[in-house]
Amino acid sequence: MDVLVVVEDPAGYRAAIEAWRRTASVVEEFAPWVAVCRLDGAAPDVPGVRWYTGAVPQDVLLRLEPPARVFIAAWRDRQRPDAPPGGPTWAERGYVEP
Protein backbone atom coordinates (compact mmCIF):
# COMPACT_ATOMS: atom_id res chain seq x y z
CA MET A 1 0.00 0.00 0.00
CA ASP A 2 1.34 3.45 -0.93
CA VAL A 3 1.15 6.18 1.70
CA LEU A 4 2.05 9.85 1.69
CA VAL A 5 4.52 10.72 4.44
CA VAL A 6 4.52 14.34 5.66
CA VAL A 7 7.42 15.54 7.80
CA GLU A 8 6.42 18.42 10.08
CA ASP A 9 9.95 19.85 10.56
CA PRO A 10 12.00 20.01 7.35
CA ALA A 11 15.20 20.00 9.41
CA GLY A 12 14.37 16.45 10.53
CA TYR A 13 13.37 15.19 7.08
CA ARG A 14 16.44 13.06 6.34
CA ALA A 15 16.33 11.25 9.70
CA ALA A 16 12.58 10.68 9.41
CA ILE A 17 12.79 9.22 5.91
CA GLU A 18 15.71 7.00 6.90
CA ALA A 19 13.53 5.61 9.72
CA TRP A 20 10.79 4.91 7.16
CA ARG A 21 13.27 3.13 4.86
CA ARG A 22 13.67 0.42 7.50
CA THR A 23 10.08 -0.80 6.98
CA ALA A 24 9.02 0.74 3.68
CA SER A 25 10.25 1.46 0.18
CA VAL A 26 10.53 5.15 -0.66
CA VAL A 27 8.92 5.51 -4.09
CA GLU A 28 9.09 9.30 -4.54
CA GLU A 29 10.47 12.19 -2.54
CA PHE A 30 9.88 15.91 -2.48
CA ALA A 31 12.41 16.83 0.18
CA PRO A 32 12.29 18.26 2.76
CA TRP A 33 8.54 17.94 3.23
CA VAL A 34 6.93 14.83 1.76
CA ALA A 35 7.58 11.38 0.34
CA VAL A 36 5.51 8.56 -1.07
CA CYS A 37 6.33 5.23 0.55
CA ARG A 38 5.20 1.67 -0.13
CA LEU A 39 4.60 -0.09 3.16
CA ASP A 40 5.85 -3.65 3.45
CA GLY A 41 4.37 -4.07 6.94
CA ALA A 42 3.30 -1.77 9.72
CA ALA A 43 4.02 1.95 9.50
CA PRO A 44 6.89 3.04 11.73
CA ASP A 45 6.18 5.34 14.65
CA VAL A 46 8.42 8.32 13.92
CA PRO A 47 7.94 11.52 15.93
CA GLY A 48 7.07 14.56 13.82
CA VAL A 49 5.80 12.49 10.91
CA ARG A 50 2.25 11.94 9.72
CA TRP A 51 1.19 9.59 6.97
CA TYR A 52 -1.95 9.37 4.85
CA THR A 53 -3.53 6.93 2.44
CA GLY A 54 -6.08 9.43 1.18
CA ALA A 55 -6.90 13.09 1.65
CA VAL A 56 -4.50 15.22 3.66
CA PRO A 57 -6.24 17.47 6.20
CA GLN A 58 -6.42 21.15 5.29
CA ASP A 59 -4.54 22.26 8.42
CA VAL A 60 -1.60 20.06 7.41
CA LEU A 61 -1.62 21.35 3.82
CA LEU A 62 -1.61 24.98 4.97
CA ARG A 63 1.59 24.42 6.96
CA LEU A 64 3.44 23.22 3.86
CA GLU A 65 5.11 25.28 1.15
CA PRO A 66 3.14 25.61 -2.14
CA PRO A 67 5.42 23.24 -4.11
CA ALA A 68 4.77 20.49 -1.53
CA ARG A 69 1.01 21.08 -1.88
CA VAL A 70 1.32 20.66 -5.66
CA PHE A 71 3.22 17.38 -5.14
CA ILE A 72 0.43 16.15 -2.84
CA ALA A 73 -2.29 17.20 -5.33
CA ALA A 74 -0.51 15.29 -8.10
CA TRP A 75 -0.23 12.22 -5.87
CA ARG A 76 -3.96 12.40 -5.10
CA ASP A 77 -4.78 12.76 -8.81
CA ARG A 78 -2.80 9.59 -9.60
CA GLN A 79 -4.91 7.71 -7.04
CA ARG A 80 -8.16 8.44 -8.87
CA PRO A 81 -9.40 5.72 -11.18
CA ASP A 82 -8.97 6.36 -14.89
CA ALA A 83 -11.96 7.49 -16.92
CA PRO A 84 -13.62 4.70 -18.88
CA PRO A 85 -12.34 4.35 -22.44
CA GLY A 86 -14.18 6.12 -25.21
CA GLY A 87 -15.70 9.10 -23.43
CA PRO A 88 -18.26 11.34 -25.06
CA THR A 89 -18.51 11.54 -28.83
CA TRP A 90 -17.90 14.76 -30.72
CA ALA A 91 -21.67 15.18 -31.16
CA GLU A 92 -22.23 14.68 -27.41
CA ARG A 93 -19.70 17.44 -26.81
CA GLY A 94 -21.73 19.80 -28.96
CA TYR A 95 -19.64 19.78 -32.11
CA VAL A 96 -21.42 19.65 -35.47
CA GLU A 97 -19.98 17.95 -38.55
CA PRO A 98 -19.14 20.42 -41.35
CSV table of C-alpha atoms in Angstrom, one decimal, residues 14 18 21 24 30 34 48 60 79-80 87 97:
chain,number,residue,atom,x,y,z
A,14,ARG,CA,16.4,13.1,6.3
A,18,GLU,CA,15.7,7.0,6.9
A,21,ARG,CA,13.3,3.1,4.9
A,24,ALA,CA,9.0,0.7,3.7
A,30,PHE,CA,9.9,15.9,-2.5
A,34,VAL,CA,6.9,14.8,1.8
A,48,GLY,CA,7.1,14.6,13.8
A,60,VAL,CA,-1.6,20.1,7.4
A,79,GLN,CA,-4.9,7.7,-7.0
A,80,ARG,CA,-8.2,8.4,-8.9
A,87,GLY,CA,-15.7,9.1,-23.4
A,97,GLU,CA,-20.0,18.0,-38.5
